PDB file of C-alpha atoms in Angstrom:
ATOM      1  CA  MET A   1     -49.752   6.360  37.589  1.00 45.00           C
ATOM      2  CA  MET A   2     -47.158   3.961  36.197  1.00 50.00           C
ATOM      3  CA  SER A   3     -48.027   4.696  32.570  1.00 72.00           C
ATOM      4  CA  THR A   4     -47.832   8.443  33.205  1.00 77.00           C
ATOM      5  CA  THR A   5     -44.391   7.976  34.747  1.00 76.00           C
ATOM      6  CA  ASN A   6     -43.300   5.759  31.850  1.00 76.00           C
ATOM      7  CA  ASN A   7     -44.520   8.313  29.302  1.00 80.00           C
ATOM      8  CA  PHE A   8     -42.737  11.118  31.159  1.00 86.00           C
ATOM      9  CA  VAL A   9     -39.473   9.123  31.307  1.00 87.00           C
ATOM     10  CA  PHE A  10     -39.841   8.118  27.644  1.00 86.00           C
ATOM     11  CA  LYS A  11     -40.345  11.741  26.568  1.00 89.00           C
ATOM     12  CA  GLY A  12     -37.382  12.796  28.692  1.00 91.00           C
ATOM     13  CA  LEU A  13     -35.208  10.137  27.053  1.00 91.00           C
ATOM     14  CA  HIS A  14     -36.467  11.256  23.654  1.00 91.00           C
ATOM     15  CA  ILE A  15     -35.297  14.807  24.416  1.00 94.00           C
ATOM     16  CA  VAL A  16     -31.929  13.494  25.622  1.00 95.00           C
ATOM     17  CA  ALA A  17     -31.574  11.425  22.432  1.00 94.00           C
ATOM     18  CA  TRP A  18     -32.303  14.539  20.351  1.00 96.00           C
ATOM     19  CA  LEU A  19     -29.687  16.534  22.273  1.00 96.00           C
ATOM     20  CA  ILE A  20     -27.086  13.805  21.795  1.00 95.00           C
ATOM     21  CA  PHE A  21     -27.975  13.569  18.095  1.00 96.00           C
ATOM     22  CA  VAL A  22     -27.559  17.331  17.661  1.00 96.00           C
ATOM     23  CA  GLY A  23     -24.251  17.295  19.552  1.00 95.00           C
ATOM     24  CA  LEU A  24     -22.896  14.384  17.502  1.00 95.00           C
ATOM     25  CA  SER A  25     -24.051  16.043  14.283  1.00 95.00           C
ATOM     26  CA  ILE A  26     -22.193  19.210  15.254  1.00 94.00           C
ATOM     27  CA  GLU A  27     -19.113  17.121  16.033  1.00 90.00           C
ATOM     28  CA  ALA A  28     -19.317  15.329  12.666  1.00 92.00           C
ATOM     29  CA  GLY A  29     -19.760  18.665  10.893  1.00 92.00           C
ATOM     30  CA  GLY A  30     -16.802  20.126  12.778  1.00 88.00           C
ATOM     31  CA  VAL A  31     -14.628  17.175  11.828  1.00 88.00           C
ATOM     32  CA  ILE A  32     -15.649  17.545   8.165  1.00 89.00           C
ATOM     33  CA  VAL A  33     -14.828  21.277   8.234  1.00 86.00           C
ATOM     34  CA  ASN A  34     -11.471  20.536   9.910  1.00 83.00           C
ATOM     35  CA  PHE A  35     -10.687  17.988   7.218  1.00 85.00           C
ATOM     36  CA  PHE A  36     -11.200  20.459   4.382  1.00 84.00           C
ATOM     37  CA  PHE A  37      -9.335  23.238   6.187  1.00 81.00           C
ATOM     38  CA  SER A  38      -6.460  20.798   6.809  1.00 80.00           C
ATOM     39  CA  LEU A  39      -6.200  20.296   3.069  1.00 80.00           C
ATOM     40  CA  PHE A  40      -6.684  23.846   1.815  1.00 84.00           C
ATOM     41  CA  LYS A  41      -5.993  26.301   4.664  1.00 80.00           C
ATOM     42  CA  PRO A  42      -3.958  24.456   7.330  1.00 73.00           C
ATOM     43  CA  GLU A  43      -3.046  27.683   9.132  1.00 75.00           C
ATOM     44  CA  PHE A  44      -6.687  28.071  10.321  1.00 71.00           C
ATOM     45  CA  VAL A  45      -7.008  24.571  11.808  1.00 66.00           C
ATOM     46  CA  GLN A  46      -5.679  25.657  15.200  1.00 68.00           C
ATOM     47  CA  ASN A  47      -8.741  27.935  15.542  1.00 65.00           C
ATOM     48  CA  LEU A  48     -11.319  25.345  14.504  1.00 66.00           C
ATOM     49  CA  TYR A  49     -13.280  22.598  16.228  1.00 68.00           C
ATOM     50  CA  GLN A  50     -11.189  20.679  18.786  1.00 70.00           C
ATOM     51  CA  LYS A  51      -8.049  22.089  17.160  1.00 68.00           C
ATOM     52  CA  LEU A  52      -7.658  18.807  15.302  1.00 75.00           C
ATOM     53  CA  ASP A  53      -4.497  19.684  13.417  1.00 74.00           C
ATOM     54  CA  LEU A  54      -2.999  16.814  11.440  1.00 80.00           C
ATOM     55  CA  SER A  55      -1.260  19.071   8.917  1.00 77.00           C
ATOM     56  CA  GLU A  56       2.178  17.791   9.975  1.00 80.00           C
ATOM     57  CA  MET A  57       0.994  14.248   9.312  1.00 83.00           C
ATOM     58  CA  TYR A  58      -0.345  15.425   5.939  1.00 81.00           C
ATOM     59  CA  ARG A  59       3.078  16.824   5.022  1.00 82.00           C
ATOM     60  CA  ASP A  60       4.976  13.734   6.213  1.00 87.00           C
ATOM     61  CA  ASN A  61       2.726  10.892   5.054  1.00 88.00           C
ATOM     62  CA  ARG A  62      -0.499  11.413   3.133  1.00 86.00           C
ATOM     63  CA  PHE A  63      -1.546   7.761   3.535  1.00 90.00           C
ATOM     64  CA  ALA A  64      -1.372   8.141   7.324  1.00 89.00           C
ATOM     65  CA  PHE A  65      -3.283  11.434   7.146  1.00 88.00           C
ATOM     66  CA  PHE A  66      -6.098  10.142   4.931  1.00 90.00           C
ATOM     67  CA  GLY A  67      -6.292   6.851   6.810  1.00 92.00           C
ATOM     68  CA  THR A  68      -6.547   8.576  10.171  1.00 91.00           C
ATOM     69  CA  TYR A  69      -9.025  11.186   8.995  1.00 89.00           C
ATOM     70  CA  SER A  70     -11.117   8.521   7.263  1.00 92.00           C
ATOM     71  CA  PHE A  71     -11.499   6.689  10.547  1.00 94.00           C
ATOM     72  CA  ILE A  72     -12.364   9.925  12.370  1.00 92.00           C
ATOM     73  CA  LEU A  73     -14.916  10.988   9.741  1.00 93.00           C
ATOM     74  CA  ILE A  74     -16.605   7.612   9.407  1.00 95.00           C
ATOM     75  CA  ILE A  75     -16.837   7.050  13.167  1.00 95.00           C
ATOM     76  CA  SER A  76     -18.211  10.571  13.755  1.00 94.00           C
ATOM     77  CA  ILE A  77     -20.815  10.182  11.009  1.00 96.00           C
ATOM     78  CA  LEU A  78     -21.808   6.691  12.217  1.00 96.00           C
ATOM     79  CA  LYS A  79     -22.300   7.984  15.776  1.00 96.00           C
ATOM     80  CA  ALA A  80     -24.582  10.761  14.511  1.00 97.00           C
ATOM     81  CA  GLY A  81     -26.414   8.221  12.322  1.00 97.00           C
ATOM     82  CA  LEU A  82     -26.805   5.891  15.299  1.00 96.00           C
ATOM     83  CA  PHE A  83     -28.550   8.545  17.334  1.00 96.00           C
ATOM     84  CA  TYR A  84     -30.662   9.539  14.349  1.00 97.00           C
ATOM     85  CA  LEU A  85     -31.932   5.940  14.317  1.00 96.00           C
ATOM     86  CA  VAL A  86     -32.568   6.136  18.075  1.00 95.00           C
ATOM     87  CA  VAL A  87     -34.501   9.390  17.687  1.00 96.00           C
ATOM     88  CA  MET A  88     -36.597   7.973  14.824  1.00 95.00           C
ATOM     89  CA  LEU A  89     -37.275   4.796  16.810  1.00 93.00           C
ATOM     90  CA  MET A  90     -38.437   6.769  19.814  1.00 91.00           C
ATOM     91  CA  HIS A  91     -40.536   9.054  17.623  1.00 90.00           C
ATOM     92  CA  LYS A  92     -42.436   6.224  15.931  1.00 90.00           C
ATOM     93  CA  MET A  93     -42.524   3.672  18.756  1.00 88.00           C
ATOM     94  CA  ASP A  94     -45.912   3.042  20.353  1.00 82.00           C
ATOM     95  CA  LEU A  95     -45.416   2.143  24.014  1.00 79.00           C
ATOM     96  CA  SER A  96     -48.817   0.474  24.178  1.00 79.00           C
ATOM     97  CA  LYS A  97     -47.754  -1.987  21.445  1.00 81.00           C
ATOM     98  CA  PRO A  98     -43.945  -2.073  21.390  1.00 81.00           C
ATOM     99  CA  PHE A  99     -43.528  -5.400  19.553  1.00 83.00           C
ATOM    100  CA  ASP A 100     -43.775  -4.039  16.043  1.00 86.00           C
ATOM    101  CA  ALA A 101     -41.855  -5.055  12.917  1.00 88.00           C
ATOM    102  CA  TYR A 102     -40.581  -1.466  12.497  1.00 91.00           C
ATOM    103  CA  VAL A 103     -39.230  -1.422  16.065  1.00 91.00           C
ATOM    104  CA  ALA A 104     -37.504  -4.770  15.568  1.00 91.00           C
ATOM    105  CA  ARG A 105     -35.870  -3.551  12.328  1.00 93.00           C
ATOM    106  CA  GLN A 106     -34.733  -0.287  13.921  1.00 95.00           C
ATOM    107  CA  ILE A 107     -33.244  -2.080  16.922  1.00 95.00           C
ATOM    108  CA  SER A 108     -31.369  -4.388  14.526  1.00 95.00           C
ATOM    109  CA  LYS A 109     -30.024  -1.372  12.621  1.00 96.00           C
ATOM    110  CA  ILE A 110     -29.013   0.270  15.884  1.00 96.00           C
ATOM    111  CA  GLY A 111     -27.161  -2.914  16.831  1.00 96.00           C
ATOM    112  CA  TYR A 112     -25.331  -3.009  13.495  1.00 96.00           C
ATOM    113  CA  PHE A 113     -24.388   0.678  13.730  1.00 96.00           C
ATOM    114  CA  THR A 114     -23.155   0.210  17.303  1.00 96.00           C
ATOM    115  CA  LEU A 115     -21.104  -2.851  16.424  1.00 96.00           C
ATOM    116  CA  SER A 116     -19.683  -1.106  13.338  1.00 96.00           C
ATOM    117  CA  ILE A 117     -18.640   1.886  15.428  1.00 96.00           C
ATOM    118  CA  GLY A 118     -16.947  -0.413  17.922  1.00 96.00           C
ATOM    119  CA  LEU A 119     -15.089  -2.454  15.322  1.00 96.00           C
ATOM    120  CA  LEU A 120     -14.014   0.627  13.352  1.00 96.00           C
ATOM    121  CA  SER A 121     -12.896   2.338  16.557  1.00 95.00           C
ATOM    122  CA  TYR A 122     -10.883  -0.706  17.532  1.00 95.00           C
ATOM    123  CA  SER A 123      -9.278  -0.835  14.070  1.00 95.00           C
ATOM    124  CA  ALA A 124      -8.574   2.906  14.208  1.00 94.00           C
ATOM    125  CA  ARG A 125      -6.913   2.558  17.586  1.00 92.00           C
ATOM    126  CA  ALA A 126      -4.654  -0.170  16.194  1.00 92.00           C
ATOM    127  CA  PHE A 127      -3.902   1.895  13.063  1.00 93.00           C
ATOM    128  CA  VAL A 128      -3.034   5.009  15.056  1.00 91.00           C
ATOM    129  CA  GLY A 129      -1.024   2.967  17.559  1.00 89.00           C
ATOM    130  CA  ASN A 130       1.067   1.750  14.646  1.00 91.00           C
ATOM    131  CA  LEU A 131       1.496   5.346  13.448  1.00 89.00           C
ATOM    132  CA  ASN A 132       2.569   6.332  16.944  1.00 88.00           C
ATOM    133  CA  ARG A 133       5.294   3.670  16.880  1.00 89.00           C
ATOM    134  CA  HIS A 134       6.527   5.225  13.622  1.00 86.00           C
ATOM    135  CA  GLY A 135       6.986   8.629  15.239  1.00 86.00           C
ATOM    136  CA  PHE A 136       3.664  10.360  14.564  1.00 86.00           C
ATOM    137  CA  ILE A 137       2.108  12.295  17.423  1.00 81.00           C
ATOM    138  CA  THR A 138      -1.401  10.917  17.902  1.00 80.00           C
ATOM    139  CA  ASP A 139      -2.243  11.679  21.547  1.00 78.00           C
ATOM    140  CA  ASN A 140      -5.104  14.055  20.698  1.00 79.00           C
ATOM    141  CA  LEU A 141      -6.876  11.382  18.608  1.00 83.00           C
ATOM    142  CA  ASN A 142      -7.736   8.902  21.383  1.00 81.00           C
ATOM    143  CA  GLN A 143     -10.958  10.773  22.131  1.00 83.00           C
ATOM    144  CA  PHE A 144     -12.446   9.495  18.860  1.00 85.00           C
ATOM    145  CA  TRP A 145     -12.088   5.776  19.662  1.00 84.00           C
ATOM    146  CA  ALA A 146     -11.376   5.425  23.364  1.00 84.00           C
ATOM    147  CA  ASP A 147     -14.700   3.638  23.883  1.00 88.00           C
ATOM    148  CA  SER A 148     -14.308   0.971  21.186  1.00 90.00           C
ATOM    149  CA  GLN A 149     -14.772  -2.018  23.502  1.00 92.00           C
ATOM    150  CA  ALA A 150     -17.884  -0.474  25.043  1.00 94.00           C
ATOM    151  CA  PHE A 151     -19.425  -0.067  21.586  1.00 94.00           C
ATOM    152  CA  ILE A 152     -18.593  -3.671  20.667  1.00 95.00           C
ATOM    153  CA  LEU A 153     -20.202  -4.925  23.878  1.00 96.00           C
ATOM    154  CA  MET A 154     -23.234  -2.642  23.415  1.00 96.00           C
ATOM    155  CA  GLY A 155     -23.593  -3.846  19.825  1.00 94.00           C
ATOM    156  CA  ALA A 156     -23.689  -7.459  21.009  1.00 94.00           C
ATOM    157  CA  VAL A 157     -26.264  -6.674  23.706  1.00 96.00           C
ATOM    158  CA  ILE A 158     -28.430  -4.696  21.274  1.00 95.00           C
ATOM    159  CA  TYR A 159     -28.235  -7.582  18.783  1.00 93.00           C
ATOM    160  CA  ILE A 160     -29.563  -9.933  21.482  1.00 94.00           C
ATOM    161  CA  ILE A 161     -32.367  -7.466  22.282  1.00 93.00           C
ATOM    162  CA  ALA A 162     -33.183  -7.192  18.554  1.00 93.00           C
ATOM    163  CA  THR A 163     -33.410 -10.982  18.321  1.00 93.00           C
ATOM    164  CA  ILE A 164     -35.782 -11.032  21.309  1.00 92.00           C
ATOM    165  CA  PHE A 165     -37.875  -8.269  19.705  1.00 90.00           C
ATOM    166  CA  LYS A 166     -38.099 -10.194  16.437  1.00 91.00           C
ATOM    167  CA  LYS A 167     -39.338 -13.227  18.350  1.00 92.00           C
ATOM    168  CA  GLY A 168     -41.794 -11.002  20.246  1.00 88.00           C
ATOM    169  CA  VAL A 169     -43.127  -9.637  16.938  1.00 88.00           C
ATOM    170  CA  ALA A 170     -43.594 -13.184  15.619  1.00 89.00           C
ATOM    171  CA  ILE A 171     -45.430 -14.246  18.792  1.00 89.00           C
ATOM    172  CA  GLN A 172     -47.609 -11.116  18.744  1.00 85.00           C
ATOM    173  CA  ASP A 173     -48.466 -11.647  15.068  1.00 83.00           C
ATOM    174  CA  GLU A 174     -49.350 -15.261  15.821  1.00 84.00           C
ATOM    175  CA  ASN A 175     -51.542 -14.185  18.748  1.00 81.00           C
ATOM    176  CA  ASP A 176     -53.257 -11.561  16.588  1.00 78.00           C
ATOM    177  CA  LEU A 177     -54.101 -14.252  14.027  1.00 78.00           C
ATOM    178  CA  THR A 178     -55.586 -16.603  16.637  1.00 78.00           C
ATOM    179  CA  VAL A 179     -57.763 -13.898  18.198  1.00 61.00           C
TER     180      VAL A 179
END
C-alpha cells in the first residue's frame, strides 16, 4: 500500500514538474521575444508577454537596458533549465534504488542551478535598485527576482542533500562490493 501511494505521489510530482518546466519555458521564450521586439519594433512590446517594455530605458541608457535584460534573460533560462533537470531526474530515478551516482550528480546540478539563480537574482535586485535611484522606473521588474533569498536558501539545502546522496552512493557501492 505504501509503495503504491509513493509511486502515485511521485508520478503526480513528475507531472507537476513537467507543467512548471513548460510554464517556465514559455516565460523564457516570451522574455526572449520581448527582448528582440524591444530592439527592433518597440511599439509592439505593449502587446507582448507581460508587457515588459524597457524601450524608454533603451533610449536613455543602453548599458542599463542590456544589463537589466541580461539578468532577466539569464534568470528565466536558468529557471527553465532547473526544472528540466528536475524532470530528467524524476524520469530516470528508480525509487527502489534511489542512491545512484546519476541521482547524486543531478541533485548537485540542481543545487548549483538553484544557488546560481538566487545569487543572480540578488545581484539583479541590487543592480535595478541602483537604476531606480538614478531615476529609472523599475517597479514591474521585481517579479523576476523577488524570491532571490529563497533560491539561495534552497540552493544551500539542496547542496546538503546532494552531499548526503553522494555519501549514500558511496555506502551503497561499498555494501554492493561486500555482498
